[in-house]
CSV table of C-alpha atoms in Angstrom, one decimal:
chain,number,residue,atom,x,y,z
L,1,ASP,CA,99.5,57.0,186.0
L,2,ALA,CA,103.2,56.5,185.6
L,3,GLY,CA,103.5,58.6,182.5
L,4,VAL,CA,105.6,57.8,179.5
L,5,ILE,CA,108.7,55.9,180.5
L,6,GLN,CA,111.9,56.1,178.5
L,7,SER,CA,115.1,54.2,179.1
L,8,PRO,CA,117.9,54.7,179.5
L,9,ARG,CA,118.0,58.3,180.6
L,10,HIS,CA,121.6,58.7,179.4
L,11,GLU,CA,123.5,56.7,176.8
L,12,VAL,CA,127.2,57.2,175.9
L,13,THR,CA,128.5,55.1,173.1
L,14,GLU,CA,131.3,55.0,170.6
L,15,MET,CA,130.8,55.7,166.9
L,16,GLY,CA,129.8,52.6,165.0
L,17,GLN,CA,128.1,50.9,167.9
L,18,GLU,CA,124.4,50.0,167.9
L,19,VAL,CA,122.1,52.0,170.2
L,20,THR,CA,118.6,51.0,171.3
L,21,LEU,CA,116.3,53.5,173.0
L,22,ARG,CA,113.1,52.2,174.7
L,23,CYS,CA,109.7,53.7,175.4
L,24,LYS,CA,106.7,52.6,177.3
L,25,PRO,CA,103.6,54.7,176.4
L,26,ILE,CA,100.7,55.5,178.7
L,27,SER,CA,98.3,52.7,178.8
L,28,GLY,CA,95.3,53.3,176.5
L,29,HIS,CA,97.1,55.8,174.3
L,30,ASP,CA,96.8,54.8,170.6
L,31,TYR,CA,99.5,57.1,169.2
L,32,LEU,CA,103.2,57.0,169.9
L,33,PHE,CA,105.7,59.5,168.6
L,34,TRP,CA,109.5,59.6,168.5
L,35,TYR,CA,111.2,63.1,168.5
L,36,ARG,CA,114.8,64.2,168.4
L,37,GLN,CA,115.9,67.5,170.0
L,38,THR,CA,119.1,69.3,169.2
L,39,MET,CA,120.2,72.9,169.7
L,40,MET,CA,120.6,73.4,166.0
L,41,ARG,CA,117.4,71.9,164.7
L,42,GLY,CA,115.1,72.1,167.7
L,43,LEU,CA,112.5,69.3,168.1
L,44,GLU,CA,112.0,67.1,165.0
L,45,LEU,CA,109.4,64.4,164.5
L,46,LEU,CA,111.2,61.2,163.5
L,47,ILE,CA,108.3,58.7,163.2
L,48,TYR,CA,104.9,58.0,164.7
L,49,PHE,CA,102.7,55.0,165.2
L,50,ASN,CA,98.9,54.5,165.4
L,51,ASN,CA,97.8,51.3,167.0
L,52,ASN,CA,101.3,49.9,166.7
L,53,VAL,CA,101.5,50.6,163.0
L,54,PRO,CA,104.0,53.1,161.6
L,55,ILE,CA,102.1,55.9,159.9
L,56,ASP,CA,104.8,58.4,158.9
L,57,ASP,CA,108.5,57.7,159.0
L,58,SER,CA,109.5,60.6,156.7
L,59,GLY,CA,111.4,62.3,159.5
L,60,MET,CA,113.8,59.4,160.0
L,61,PRO,CA,117.1,60.8,158.9
L,62,GLU,CA,118.5,57.8,157.1
L,63,ASP,CA,118.5,54.0,157.0
L,64,ARG,CA,120.7,53.8,160.1
L,65,PHE,CA,117.6,54.6,162.1
L,66,SER,CA,114.7,52.1,162.6
L,67,ALA,CA,111.8,52.0,164.9
L,68,LYS,CA,109.4,49.3,166.0
L,69,MET,CA,106.3,48.9,168.1
L,70,PRO,CA,105.7,45.2,168.7
L,71,ASN,CA,102.8,45.8,171.0
L,72,ALA,CA,100.8,48.6,172.5
L,73,SER,CA,103.0,49.0,175.5
L,74,PHE,CA,106.5,49.1,174.0
L,75,SER,CA,108.5,50.8,171.3
L,76,THR,CA,112.1,50.9,170.3
L,77,LEU,CA,114.2,53.3,168.3
L,78,LYS,CA,117.5,51.8,167.0
L,79,ILE,CA,120.5,53.4,165.5
L,80,GLN,CA,123.0,51.2,163.7
L,81,PRO,CA,125.7,52.2,163.3
L,82,SER,CA,125.7,55.3,165.4
L,83,GLU,CA,127.6,58.5,164.5
L,84,PRO,CA,128.6,61.5,166.5
L,85,ARG,CA,126.0,63.7,164.7
L,86,ASP,CA,123.3,61.5,166.2
L,87,SER,CA,124.1,63.0,169.6
L,88,ALA,CA,120.8,64.5,170.8
L,89,VAL,CA,118.0,64.1,173.3
L,90,TYR,CA,115.4,61.6,172.0
L,91,PHE,CA,111.9,61.9,173.3
L,92,CYS,CA,109.0,59.5,173.1
L,93,ALA,CA,105.5,60.8,173.4
L,94,SER,CA,102.0,59.2,173.4
L,95,SER,CA,98.5,60.5,173.1
L,96,VAL,CA,94.9,59.5,172.6
L,97,GLY,CA,94.4,60.6,169.0
L,98,ARG,CA,96.9,62.8,167.3
L,99,GLY,CA,97.5,65.1,170.2
L,100,ILE,CA,95.4,67.8,168.6
L,101,ASP,CA,91.7,67.8,169.5
L,102,ASN,CA,91.7,64.9,171.9
L,103,SER,CA,94.3,64.6,174.6
L,104,PRO,CA,97.7,66.4,174.4
L,105,LEU,CA,101.0,64.7,173.8
L,106,HIS,CA,102.5,63.3,176.9
L,107,PHE,CA,106.2,63.3,176.8
L,108,GLY,CA,108.7,61.1,178.5
L,109,ASN,CA,111.8,62.6,180.2
L,110,GLY,CA,114.0,61.7,177.2
L,111,THR,CA,117.1,59.8,176.5
L,112,ARG,CA,120.3,61.9,176.2
L,113,LEU,CA,122.5,60.2,173.6
L,114,THR,CA,126.2,61.0,173.3
L,115,VAL,CA,128.1,59.3,170.5
L,116,THR,CA,131.9,59.8,170.7
V,1,ALA,CA,102.5,73.6,154.7
V,2,GLN,CA,102.8,74.8,158.2
V,3,SER,CA,105.5,76.6,160.1
V,4,VAL,CA,106.0,78.4,163.3
V,5,THR,CA,108.5,81.1,164.3
V,6,GLN,CA,109.3,82.0,167.8
V,7,LEU,CA,110.7,85.5,167.6
V,8,ASP,CA,113.0,85.4,170.6
V,9,SER,CA,115.4,82.7,171.6
V,10,HIS,CA,115.8,84.1,175.1
V,11,VAL,CA,113.6,86.4,177.2
V,12,SER,CA,114.7,87.7,180.6
V,13,VAL,CA,112.3,89.1,183.1
V,14,SER,CA,112.3,90.0,186.8
V,15,GLU,CA,110.1,88.1,189.2
V,16,GLY,CA,106.7,89.8,189.5
V,17,THR,CA,106.9,91.5,186.1
V,18,PRO,CA,104.8,90.5,183.0
V,19,VAL,CA,105.9,87.8,180.6
V,20,LEU,CA,105.5,88.0,176.8
V,21,LEU,CA,106.7,85.2,174.5
V,22,ARG,CA,106.1,85.8,170.9
V,23,CYS,CA,105.0,83.3,168.3
V,24,ASN,CA,104.0,83.7,164.6
V,25,TYR,CA,102.7,80.9,162.5
V,26,SER,CA,101.9,80.1,158.9
V,27,SER,CA,99.3,77.7,157.8
V,28,SER,CA,97.4,76.8,154.7
V,29,TYR,CA,94.2,76.1,156.7
V,30,SER,CA,92.7,76.9,160.0
V,31,PRO,CA,95.3,75.7,162.4
V,32,SER,CA,95.3,74.4,165.9
V,33,LEU,CA,97.9,76.1,168.1
V,34,PHE,CA,99.6,75.1,171.3
V,35,TRP,CA,102.2,76.2,173.9
V,36,TYR,CA,104.3,73.5,175.6
V,37,VAL,CA,106.8,74.1,178.4
V,38,GLN,CA,109.9,72.1,179.1
V,39,HIS,CA,111.7,72.3,182.4
V,40,PRO,CA,115.4,71.2,182.6
V,41,ASN,CA,115.9,67.5,182.0
V,42,LYS,CA,112.2,66.9,181.6
V,43,GLY,CA,109.8,66.2,178.7
V,44,LEU,CA,107.4,68.8,177.3
V,45,GLN,CA,104.1,69.6,179.0
V,46,LEU,CA,101.1,71.2,177.5
V,47,LEU,CA,100.4,74.7,178.8
V,48,LEU,CA,97.4,75.6,176.6
V,49,LYS,CA,95.8,75.0,173.2
V,50,TYR,CA,93.7,76.8,170.7
V,51,THR,CA,91.4,74.7,168.5
V,52,SER,CA,89.0,77.3,166.8
V,53,ALA,CA,86.9,78.1,169.9
V,54,ALA,CA,87.5,81.2,172.0
V,55,THR,CA,90.5,83.3,170.7
V,56,LEU,CA,91.7,84.0,174.2
V,57,VAL,CA,92.9,80.8,175.7
V,58,LYS,CA,93.7,80.3,179.4
V,59,GLY,CA,96.2,77.6,180.4
V,60,ILE,CA,97.9,76.3,183.5
V,61,ASN,CA,100.0,78.3,186.0
V,62,GLY,CA,98.4,81.6,185.0
V,63,PHE,CA,99.5,81.7,181.4
V,64,GLU,CA,97.2,82.7,178.5
V,65,ALA,CA,97.5,83.2,174.8
V,66,GLU,CA,95.5,85.1,172.2
V,67,PHE,CA,94.9,83.8,168.7
V,68,LYS,CA,95.1,86.7,166.2
V,69,LYS,CA,94.3,85.5,162.7
V,70,SER,CA,95.0,88.9,161.1
V,71,GLU,CA,98.5,89.0,162.6
V,72,THR,CA,99.1,85.2,162.3
V,73,SER,CA,100.2,85.4,166.0
V,74,PHE,CA,99.7,83.3,169.1
V,75,HIS,CA,101.7,85.1,171.8
V,76,LEU,CA,102.0,83.7,175.3
V,77,THR,CA,101.5,86.0,178.3
V,78,LYS,CA,101.5,86.0,182.0
V,79,PRO,CA,100.8,89.0,184.2
V,80,SER,CA,103.4,88.3,186.9
V,81,ALA,CA,106.4,85.9,186.5
V,82,HIS,CA,107.4,83.5,189.2
V,83,MET,CA,110.9,81.9,189.6
V,84,SER,CA,109.3,78.5,188.8
V,85,ASP,CA,108.3,79.8,185.4
V,86,ALA,CA,112.0,79.6,184.2
V,87,ALA,CA,111.9,77.0,181.5
V,88,GLU,CA,111.9,76.7,177.7
V,89,TYR,CA,108.6,77.3,175.9
V,90,PHE,CA,107.6,75.9,172.6
V,91,CYS,CA,104.9,77.3,170.2
V,92,VAL,CA,103.3,74.5,168.2
V,93,VAL,CA,101.1,74.5,165.1
V,94,SER,CA,99.0,71.7,163.5
V,95,ASP,CA,97.5,72.0,160.1
V,96,THR,CA,95.0,70.1,158.0
V,97,PRO,CA,95.7,66.4,157.8
V,98,ARG,CA,98.3,65.1,155.4
V,99,GLY,CA,97.1,61.8,154.1
V,100,GLY,CA,94.5,61.8,156.8
V,101,TYR,CA,96.8,62.4,159.7
V,102,SER,CA,97.9,65.7,161.2
V,103,THR,CA,101.3,66.2,162.9
V,104,LEU,CA,102.6,69.0,165.1
V,105,THR,CA,105.3,71.4,164.0
V,106,PHE,CA,107.3,72.8,166.9
V,107,GLY,CA,109.0,76.2,167.1
V,108,LYS,CA,112.7,76.4,168.0
V,109,GLY,CA,111.8,77.4,171.6
V,110,THR,CA,112.2,80.5,173.8
V,111,MET,CA,114.2,80.2,177.0
V,112,LEU,CA,112.5,82.2,179.8
V,113,LEU,CA,114.9,83.4,182.4
V,114,VAL,CA,113.5,84.9,185.7
V,115,SER,CA,115.6,86.8,188.0
V,116,PRO,CA,114.8,87.7,191.7
Protein backbone atom coordinates (compact mmCIF):
# COMPACT_ATOMS: atom_id res chain seq x y z
CA ASP A 1 0.00 0.00 0.00
CA ALA A 2 1.75 3.14 -1.26
CA GLY A 3 -0.60 5.48 0.55
CA VAL A 4 -2.02 8.70 -0.85
CA ILE A 5 0.44 10.23 -3.28
CA GLN A 6 0.57 13.96 -3.91
CA SER A 7 2.67 15.87 -6.36
CA PRO A 8 4.57 18.08 -6.41
CA ARG A 9 5.84 18.22 -2.81
CA HIS A 10 6.77 21.87 -3.22
CA GLU A 11 5.59 24.46 -5.72
CA VAL A 12 6.86 28.01 -6.00
CA THR A 13 5.15 30.23 -8.53
CA GLU A 14 4.56 33.87 -9.32
CA MET A 15 1.29 35.64 -8.78
CA GLY A 16 -1.03 35.23 -11.74
CA GLN A 17 0.29 31.86 -12.82
CA GLU A 18 -1.80 28.70 -12.99
CA VAL A 19 -1.04 26.02 -10.42
CA THR A 20 -2.12 22.38 -10.61
CA LEU A 21 -1.85 20.05 -7.65
CA ARG A 22 -2.22 16.31 -8.14
CA CYS A 23 -3.41 13.44 -5.99
CA LYS A 24 -3.56 9.69 -6.34
CA PRO A 25 -5.80 8.16 -3.66
CA ILE A 26 -5.45 4.72 -2.16
CA SER A 27 -6.89 2.08 -4.43
CA GLY A 28 -10.40 1.06 -3.37
CA HIS A 29 -11.13 4.25 -1.43
CA ASP A 30 -14.39 5.85 -2.56
CA TYR A 31 -13.99 9.25 -0.92
CA LEU A 32 -11.40 11.88 -1.72
CA PHE A 33 -10.90 15.14 0.16
CA TRP A 34 -8.87 18.28 -0.51
CA TYR A 35 -7.76 20.30 2.53
CA ARG A 36 -5.77 23.50 2.91
CA GLN A 37 -3.61 24.15 5.98
CA THR A 38 -2.40 27.58 7.08
CA MET A 39 -1.14 28.95 10.35
CA MET A 40 -3.98 31.44 10.56
CA ARG A 41 -6.92 29.25 9.63
CA GLY A 42 -5.73 25.74 10.45
CA LEU A 43 -7.01 22.84 8.35
CA GLU A 44 -9.91 23.72 6.07
CA LEU A 45 -11.92 21.35 3.90
CA LEU A 46 -12.07 22.68 0.35
CA ILE A 47 -14.02 19.99 -1.49
CA TYR A 48 -14.73 16.29 -1.40
CA PHE A 49 -15.73 13.63 -3.88
CA ASN A 50 -17.62 10.37 -3.58
CA ASN A 51 -17.09 7.87 -6.39
CA ASN A 52 -15.50 10.65 -8.49
CA VAL A 53 -18.50 12.97 -8.08
CA PRO A 54 -18.06 16.29 -6.24
CA ILE A 55 -20.36 16.27 -3.22
CA ASP A 56 -19.59 19.50 -1.38
CA ASP A 57 -17.44 22.31 -2.73
CA SER A 58 -18.66 24.97 -0.30
CA GLY A 59 -15.16 25.26 1.13
CA MET A 60 -13.61 26.32 -2.16
CA PRO A 61 -12.60 29.92 -1.49
CA GLU A 62 -13.53 31.43 -4.84
CA ASP A 63 -13.88 30.81 -8.54
CA ARG A 64 -10.14 30.80 -9.02
CA PHE A 65 -10.15 27.33 -7.43
CA SER A 66 -11.41 24.25 -9.24
CA ALA A 67 -11.09 20.53 -8.62
CA LYS A 68 -11.71 17.51 -10.78
CA MET A 69 -11.67 13.76 -10.39
CA PRO A 70 -11.75 12.22 -13.86
CA ASN A 71 -11.36 8.68 -12.53
CA ALA A 72 -11.04 6.75 -9.28
CA SER A 73 -7.26 7.01 -9.21
CA PHE A 74 -6.61 10.68 -9.91
CA SER A 75 -7.70 14.12 -8.81
CA THR A 76 -6.46 17.64 -9.45
CA LEU A 77 -6.85 20.95 -7.65
CA LYS A 78 -6.23 23.94 -9.88
CA ILE A 79 -5.74 27.58 -8.97
CA GLN A 80 -5.97 30.10 -11.80
CA PRO A 81 -4.79 32.78 -11.39
CA SER A 82 -2.79 32.21 -8.23
CA GLU A 83 -2.36 34.91 -5.55
CA PRO A 84 0.06 35.25 -2.63
CA ARG A 85 -2.74 34.56 -0.14
CA ASP A 86 -3.10 31.09 -1.66
CA SER A 87 0.26 30.13 -0.13
CA ALA A 88 -0.41 27.14 2.12
CA VAL A 89 0.04 23.40 2.41
CA TYR A 90 -2.60 21.53 0.44
CA PHE A 91 -3.46 18.01 1.55
CA CYS A 92 -5.31 15.30 -0.27
CA ALA A 93 -6.91 12.52 1.77
CA SER A 94 -8.90 9.42 0.88
CA SER A 95 -11.05 6.97 2.78
CA VAL A 96 -13.52 4.15 2.54
CA GLY A 97 -16.70 5.90 3.56
CA ARG A 98 -16.61 9.38 5.03
CA GLY A 99 -13.75 8.71 7.40
CA ILE A 100 -16.09 8.43 10.35
CA ASP A 101 -17.36 4.93 11.08
CA ASN A 102 -15.49 3.06 8.41
CA SER A 103 -11.84 3.64 7.77
CA PRO A 104 -10.03 6.79 8.86
CA LEU A 105 -8.85 9.47 6.49
CA HIS A 106 -5.49 8.64 4.94
CA PHE A 107 -3.55 11.80 4.18
CA GLY A 108 -0.87 12.42 1.63
CA ASN A 109 2.28 14.31 2.62
CA GLY A 110 0.93 17.52 1.16
CA THR A 111 2.01 20.08 -1.41
CA ARG A 112 3.59 23.23 -0.01
CA LEU A 113 2.56 26.08 -2.31
CA THR A 114 4.32 29.42 -2.25
CA VAL A 115 3.00 32.21 -4.45
CA THR A 116 5.28 35.23 -4.72
CA ALA B 1 -23.38 23.03 13.73
CA GLN B 2 -20.23 21.52 15.10
CA SER B 3 -17.02 23.07 16.35
CA VAL B 4 -13.93 22.06 18.24
CA THR B 5 -11.60 24.08 20.46
CA GLN B 6 -8.12 23.01 21.38
CA LEU B 7 -7.32 24.95 24.49
CA ASP B 8 -3.55 25.11 24.09
CA SER B 9 -1.62 26.01 20.97
CA HIS B 10 1.63 24.64 22.50
CA VAL B 11 2.32 22.15 25.30
CA SER B 12 5.83 21.47 26.58
CA VAL B 13 6.72 18.40 28.63
CA SER B 14 9.84 16.56 29.66
CA GLU B 15 10.50 13.06 28.41
CA GLY B 16 8.97 10.53 30.79
CA THR B 17 6.31 12.90 32.18
CA PRO B 18 2.57 12.72 31.46
CA VAL B 19 0.97 14.39 28.46
CA LEU B 20 -2.41 16.16 28.51
CA LEU B 21 -3.77 17.82 25.38
CA ARG B 22 -7.14 19.44 25.91
CA CYS B 23 -10.08 19.51 23.54
CA ASN B 24 -13.62 20.78 23.90
CA TYR B 25 -16.30 20.36 21.29
CA SER B 26 -19.79 21.51 20.48
CA SER B 27 -22.26 19.45 18.54
CA SER B 28 -25.97 19.48 17.86
CA TYR B 29 -26.12 15.70 17.96
CA SER B 30 -24.13 12.76 19.26
CA PRO B 31 -20.73 13.34 17.72
CA SER B 32 -17.89 11.16 16.62
CA LEU B 33 -14.55 12.42 17.89
CA PHE B 34 -11.00 11.78 16.76
CA TRP B 35 -7.42 12.69 17.45
CA TYR B 36 -4.98 12.92 14.56
CA VAL B 37 -1.22 13.49 14.77
CA GLN B 38 0.95 15.31 12.25
CA HIS B 39 4.73 14.93 12.24
CA PRO B 40 6.83 17.56 10.44
CA ASN B 41 6.37 17.60 6.68
CA LYS B 42 3.93 14.70 6.84
CA GLY B 43 0.22 14.22 6.44
CA LEU B 44 -2.10 13.58 9.37
CA GLN B 45 -2.43 10.11 10.90
CA LEU B 46 -5.31 8.81 13.01
CA LEU B 47 -4.40 8.23 16.67
CA LEU B 48 -7.78 7.15 17.99
CA LYS B 49 -11.52 7.63 17.56
CA TYR B 50 -14.69 7.67 19.61
CA THR B 51 -17.93 6.61 17.90
CA SER B 52 -20.44 6.08 20.76
CA ALA B 53 -18.98 2.89 22.15
CA ALA B 54 -16.71 2.90 25.25
CA THR B 55 -16.04 6.39 26.57
CA LEU B 56 -12.37 5.62 27.24
CA VAL B 57 -10.66 5.08 23.93
CA LYS B 58 -7.19 3.65 23.50
CA GLY B 59 -5.11 4.54 20.48
CA ILE B 60 -1.72 3.92 19.01
CA ASN B 61 1.60 4.70 20.71
CA GLY B 62 0.13 4.57 24.22
CA PHE B 63 -2.28 7.47 23.82
CA GLU B 64 -5.82 7.42 25.11
CA ALA B 65 -8.74 9.83 25.34
CA GLU B 66 -11.89 9.99 27.42
CA PHE B 67 -15.20 11.22 26.08
CA LYS B 68 -17.02 13.27 28.73
CA LYS B 69 -20.41 14.36 27.48
CA SER B 70 -21.21 16.45 30.57
CA GLU B 71 -18.05 18.47 30.03
CA THR B 72 -18.14 18.32 26.22
CA SER B 73 -14.50 17.30 26.35
CA PHE B 74 -12.28 14.74 24.67
CA HIS B 75 -8.83 15.26 26.18
CA LEU B 76 -5.85 13.26 24.95
CA THR B 77 -3.45 11.74 27.48
CA LYS B 78 -0.35 9.61 27.68
CA PRO B 79 1.31 8.48 30.92
CA SER B 80 4.89 8.99 29.78
CA ALA B 81 6.08 11.14 26.89
CA HIS B 82 8.73 9.99 24.41
CA MET B 83 10.84 12.23 22.24
CA SER B 84 9.14 10.72 19.19
CA ASP B 85 5.79 12.09 20.41
CA ALA B 86 6.85 15.62 19.46
CA ALA B 87 4.36 16.60 16.77
CA GLU B 88 1.18 18.56 16.20
CA TYR B 89 -2.07 17.01 17.41
CA PHE B 90 -5.52 17.75 16.05
CA CYS B 91 -8.85 17.13 17.74
CA VAL B 92 -11.61 16.44 15.22
CA VAL B 93 -15.40 16.27 15.48
CA SER B 94 -18.03 14.94 13.14
CA ASP B 95 -21.73 15.64 13.47
CA THR B 96 -24.95 14.39 11.97
CA PRO B 97 -24.91 14.33 8.22
CA ARG B 98 -25.57 17.48 6.32
CA GLY B 99 -27.54 16.57 3.23
CA GLY B 100 -26.76 12.95 3.94
CA TYR B 101 -23.01 13.38 4.24
CA SER B 102 -20.91 14.12 7.32
CA THR B 103 -17.66 15.98 7.27
CA LEU B 104 -14.92 16.39 9.80
CA THR B 105 -14.18 19.68 11.56
CA PHE B 106 -10.57 20.02 12.69
CA GLY B 107 -9.31 22.00 15.66
CA LYS B 108 -6.47 24.48 15.20
CA GLY B 109 -3.95 21.98 16.57
CA THR B 110 -1.70 21.69 19.62
CA MET B 111 2.03 21.50 19.14
CA LEU B 112 3.60 19.07 21.63
CA LEU B 113 7.20 19.78 22.48
CA VAL B 114 9.18 17.11 24.35
CA SER B 115 12.47 17.97 26.00
CA PRO B 116 15.10 15.47 27.17
